[in-house]
């Protein structure tokens, strides 16, 4: 449409309308453009449509835990390459790249902390690390976080965000589902509370194991939740899927989660639940 621009002198050109990156943020959900500093204040929640942007794990740690303090455990364990897996990249190279990108050895951070003065075993998944995928190390660190909750008799809180099991470790990834679920059954028998917090997105093997086994399951608004992708389900059942399928709101409506919680209310909600469920 160059002829059109030429005929209208003085109109702003595309170059002039360009906004320096990082100052303004465009909402992925509604397209609203918000000033970056304002987004920080709003905890990266869109003021127009309530869409919750993905935020780094450290921001959740700062937001949820007393004084943002986490005594981290199992920092040293990292993945091996049992299947000698290679797709577009060798698996060890993929791990190395993820480690450089995140500054962490694996896709979950776990340790001991307090919330509202109550001691907890805490774990948070990192979506930046190979899509928050659950390999044997993620499974092991989650399992150890559950074991710490059992041994120390303290509530367990896990913040999930995951694309599912890590295909590069095949069956060893899938085994983590059974391992973590079995330990959660022991935690349940001991009557120690487990609060599962789901963030965007929580899907597949993680959703089908520990993420959906909380005594209370909290979820941020408009998160993508589910097991398989919509196309796979559609092909399997041969039916059209309903609107808003695989969202927090749909899951709430169907009784799969207990409460949709805005990020700014997350800490207070968890503390209130802990006080209600736990008296030690
Ligand atoms: Zn929005």
XYZ file of C-alpha atoms and ligand atoms in Angstrom:
281
model
C 0.000 0.000 0.000
C 2.940 2.288 -0.633
C 0.847 4.504 -2.967
C -1.550 5.185 -0.103
C 1.164 6.256 2.331
C 2.682 8.527 -0.301
C -0.615 10.308 -0.912
C -1.004 11.155 2.785
C 2.032 13.179 3.737
C 2.775 13.699 7.406
C 1.113 10.511 8.677
C 3.197 8.601 11.201
C 5.196 5.889 9.515
C 5.691 2.431 10.913
C 9.200 3.336 12.112
C 7.942 6.316 14.071
C 5.205 4.267 15.721
C 7.667 1.596 16.891
C 7.908 1.417 20.669
C 11.192 0.562 22.381
C 11.061 -3.034 23.539
C 10.505 -3.717 27.220
C 8.853 -0.383 28.079
C 5.410 -1.440 26.951
C 3.925 -4.910 27.189
C 1.130 -6.198 25.005
C -1.330 -8.606 26.614
C -1.283 -12.030 24.930
C -4.958 -12.476 25.678
C -6.728 -9.169 24.882
C -4.043 -7.097 23.136
C -4.121 -4.277 25.719
C -0.823 -2.374 25.810
C 0.393 -1.649 29.335
C 3.384 0.312 30.602
C 6.051 -2.135 31.814
C 6.574 -0.493 35.219
C 2.823 -0.629 35.777
C 2.859 -4.349 34.928
C 5.484 -4.904 37.606
C 3.178 -3.220 40.140
C 0.258 -5.326 38.940
C 2.350 -8.500 39.420
C 2.189 -9.067 35.667
C -1.580 -9.347 35.534
C -3.378 -7.561 32.667
C -5.521 -4.705 34.102
C -7.987 -5.082 31.237
C -8.727 -8.822 31.104
C -7.024 -10.326 34.183
C -4.722 -12.483 32.060
C -1.822 -13.720 34.201
C 1.493 -13.505 32.386
C 4.078 -16.162 33.086
C 6.574 -14.857 35.637
C 9.969 -16.274 36.648
C 10.116 -18.749 39.525
C 12.049 -16.253 41.642
C 9.110 -13.827 41.486
C 6.803 -16.516 42.924
C 9.360 -17.222 45.646
C 9.437 -13.487 46.495
C 5.658 -13.245 46.316
C 4.699 -16.342 48.319
C 7.350 -17.101 50.937
C 8.042 -15.146 54.121
C 10.714 -12.546 53.229
C 11.170 -14.385 49.904
C 13.399 -16.843 51.776
C 13.880 -20.421 50.575
C 16.446 -22.805 52.002
C 17.125 -24.707 48.815
C 17.765 -28.483 48.833
C 19.135 -30.914 46.254
C 20.774 -28.174 44.189
C 23.490 -30.483 42.917
C 21.463 -33.201 41.169
C 21.198 -32.977 37.406
C 20.014 -35.227 34.576
C 21.945 -38.019 32.896
C 21.258 -39.134 29.348
C 20.075 -42.731 29.838
C 18.614 -43.128 26.337
C 21.377 -41.255 24.493
C 18.529 -39.205 23.073
C 18.964 -36.885 20.138
C 16.365 -34.835 18.277
C 17.405 -31.543 16.699
C 19.913 -31.352 19.564
C 21.604 -33.906 21.791
C 19.831 -34.155 25.154
C 22.937 -33.190 27.205
C 23.338 -30.086 24.998
C 19.686 -29.206 25.577
C 20.208 -29.528 29.330
C 23.337 -27.396 29.181
C 21.519 -24.682 27.210
C 18.650 -24.700 29.734
C 21.146 -24.461 32.606
C 22.826 -21.476 31.009
C 19.476 -19.807 30.304
C 18.067 -20.279 33.817
C 21.198 -20.437 35.987
C 19.699 -23.574 37.572
C 20.682 -27.217 37.270
C 17.154 -28.516 36.669
C 13.494 -27.637 36.107
C 12.382 -27.465 39.718
C 13.544 -25.562 42.789
C 12.724 -27.145 46.133
C 13.437 -26.555 49.773
C 12.176 -25.469 53.163
C 10.494 -22.150 53.875
C 7.820 -20.512 55.981
C 4.529 -18.889 55.031
C 2.806 -16.768 57.634
C 5.293 -18.241 60.121
C 4.248 -21.842 59.322
C 7.083 -24.126 58.232
C 6.488 -25.743 54.842
C 8.175 -27.964 52.299
C 8.059 -26.007 49.054
C 8.739 -26.775 45.403
C 8.262 -24.704 42.278
C 8.647 -25.778 38.661
C 10.475 -23.635 36.154
C 8.808 -23.440 32.740
C 11.933 -21.802 31.318
C 13.789 -25.082 31.805
C 12.810 -27.266 28.788
C 9.139 -26.302 29.093
C 8.915 -27.273 32.761
C 9.182 -30.869 31.644
C 9.388 -33.607 34.246
C 12.417 -35.834 33.837
C 13.882 -38.113 36.485
C 15.560 -35.221 38.339
C 12.399 -33.097 38.505
C 10.498 -36.176 39.715
C 13.201 -36.971 42.264
C 13.309 -33.405 43.621
C 9.508 -33.341 43.920
C 9.625 -36.777 45.602
C 12.231 -35.509 48.085
C 10.111 -32.416 48.793
C 7.207 -34.749 49.640
C 9.501 -36.918 51.788
C 10.708 -33.833 53.681
C 7.078 -32.889 54.369
C 6.486 -36.429 55.714
C 9.691 -36.572 57.801
C 9.437 -33.072 59.245
C 5.630 -33.220 59.513
C 5.096 -29.933 57.721
C 2.597 -28.997 54.969
C 3.642 -29.315 51.333
C 3.182 -26.628 48.693
C 4.012 -27.203 45.031
C 3.689 -24.552 42.317
C 3.378 -26.281 38.951
C 3.876 -25.138 35.371
C 4.666 -27.863 32.920
C 4.323 -29.172 29.409
C 4.432 -32.703 30.827
C 6.867 -35.578 31.040
C 10.289 -35.064 29.436
C 10.300 -37.185 26.293
C 14.101 -37.299 26.175
C 14.027 -39.650 29.185
C 11.151 -41.815 27.933
C 9.737 -44.259 30.459
C 12.013 -42.899 33.221
C 10.031 -39.649 33.027
C 6.705 -41.443 33.124
C 7.803 -43.415 36.206
C 7.986 -40.124 38.114
C 4.195 -39.923 37.971
C 3.833 -43.143 39.963
C 6.694 -42.309 42.339
C 5.361 -38.874 43.308
C 1.741 -40.083 43.507
C 2.695 -42.979 45.821
C 4.536 -40.616 48.181
C 1.583 -38.222 48.183
C -0.604 -41.142 49.278
C 1.684 -41.586 52.321
C 1.513 -37.835 53.031
C -2.266 -38.085 52.828
C -2.328 -41.037 55.270
C -0.305 -38.954 57.722
C -2.966 -36.241 57.420
C -0.412 -33.634 56.385
C -1.914 -31.023 54.046
C -0.754 -30.529 50.473
C -1.720 -27.391 48.548
C -1.162 -27.594 44.803
C -0.929 -24.306 42.896
C -1.382 -24.507 39.136
C -0.045 -21.788 36.875
C -0.143 -21.302 33.124
C 0.306 -23.894 31.667
C 0.024 -27.099 33.712
C -0.538 -30.080 31.483
C 0.100 -33.744 30.690
C 2.149 -35.982 33.021
C 2.476 -33.360 35.750
C -1.246 -32.554 35.647
C -1.991 -36.293 35.678
C 0.090 -36.843 38.821
C 1.077 -34.548 41.675
C -0.430 -31.295 40.315
C -3.955 -32.702 40.517
C -3.498 -34.540 43.837
C -3.586 -31.551 46.205
C -5.909 -31.568 49.198
C -6.638 -28.087 47.901
C -5.943 -27.154 44.280
C -5.576 -23.440 43.556
C -5.202 -22.042 40.080
C -4.414 -18.671 38.560
C -7.096 -17.238 36.232
C -7.115 -18.153 32.543
C -4.331 -20.740 32.856
C -4.118 -23.502 30.285
C -4.785 -26.796 32.070
C -5.240 -30.282 30.711
C -3.718 -33.582 29.741
C -3.483 -34.003 25.965
C -3.759 -31.187 23.425
C -7.240 -30.334 22.061
C -6.550 -31.779 18.597
C -5.595 -35.183 19.989
C -8.726 -35.275 22.151
C -10.926 -34.163 19.276
C -9.556 -36.920 17.048
C -9.905 -39.536 19.786
C -13.487 -38.826 20.830
C -14.663 -37.604 17.419
C -16.561 -34.648 18.906
C -16.189 -30.879 18.882
C -14.830 -29.488 22.110
C -16.704 -26.870 24.138
C -15.633 -23.204 24.287
C -13.044 -22.300 26.905
C -12.079 -25.956 27.181
C -8.813 -26.529 29.122
C -8.939 -23.214 30.992
C -8.926 -22.561 34.758
C -12.544 -21.402 34.506
C -13.660 -24.590 32.727
C -11.855 -26.747 35.289
C -13.456 -24.774 38.129
C -16.868 -25.211 36.571
C -16.364 -28.985 36.309
C -15.038 -29.330 39.864
C -11.441 -30.252 39.029
C -9.948 -27.322 40.939
C -11.036 -25.716 44.206
C -10.460 -21.996 43.718
C -9.320 -19.554 41.072
C -7.049 -17.100 42.846
C -5.713 -13.820 41.506
C -1.937 -13.633 41.861
C -2.123 -10.730 44.319
C -4.265 -12.861 46.672
C -2.258 -16.065 46.330
C -0.056 -15.705 49.419
C -2.908 -14.664 51.728
C -5.115 -17.482 50.433
C -2.444 -20.127 51.019
C -1.696 -18.806 54.517
C -5.410 -18.775 55.397
C -5.717 -22.388 54.184
C -2.616 -23.451 56.125
C -3.986 -21.883 59.303
C -7.297 -23.645 58.736
C -5.832 -27.071 57.965
C -2.716 -27.143 60.130
C -2.363 -26.421 63.819
C 1.226 -27.507 64.621
Zn -5.451 -8.557 28.679
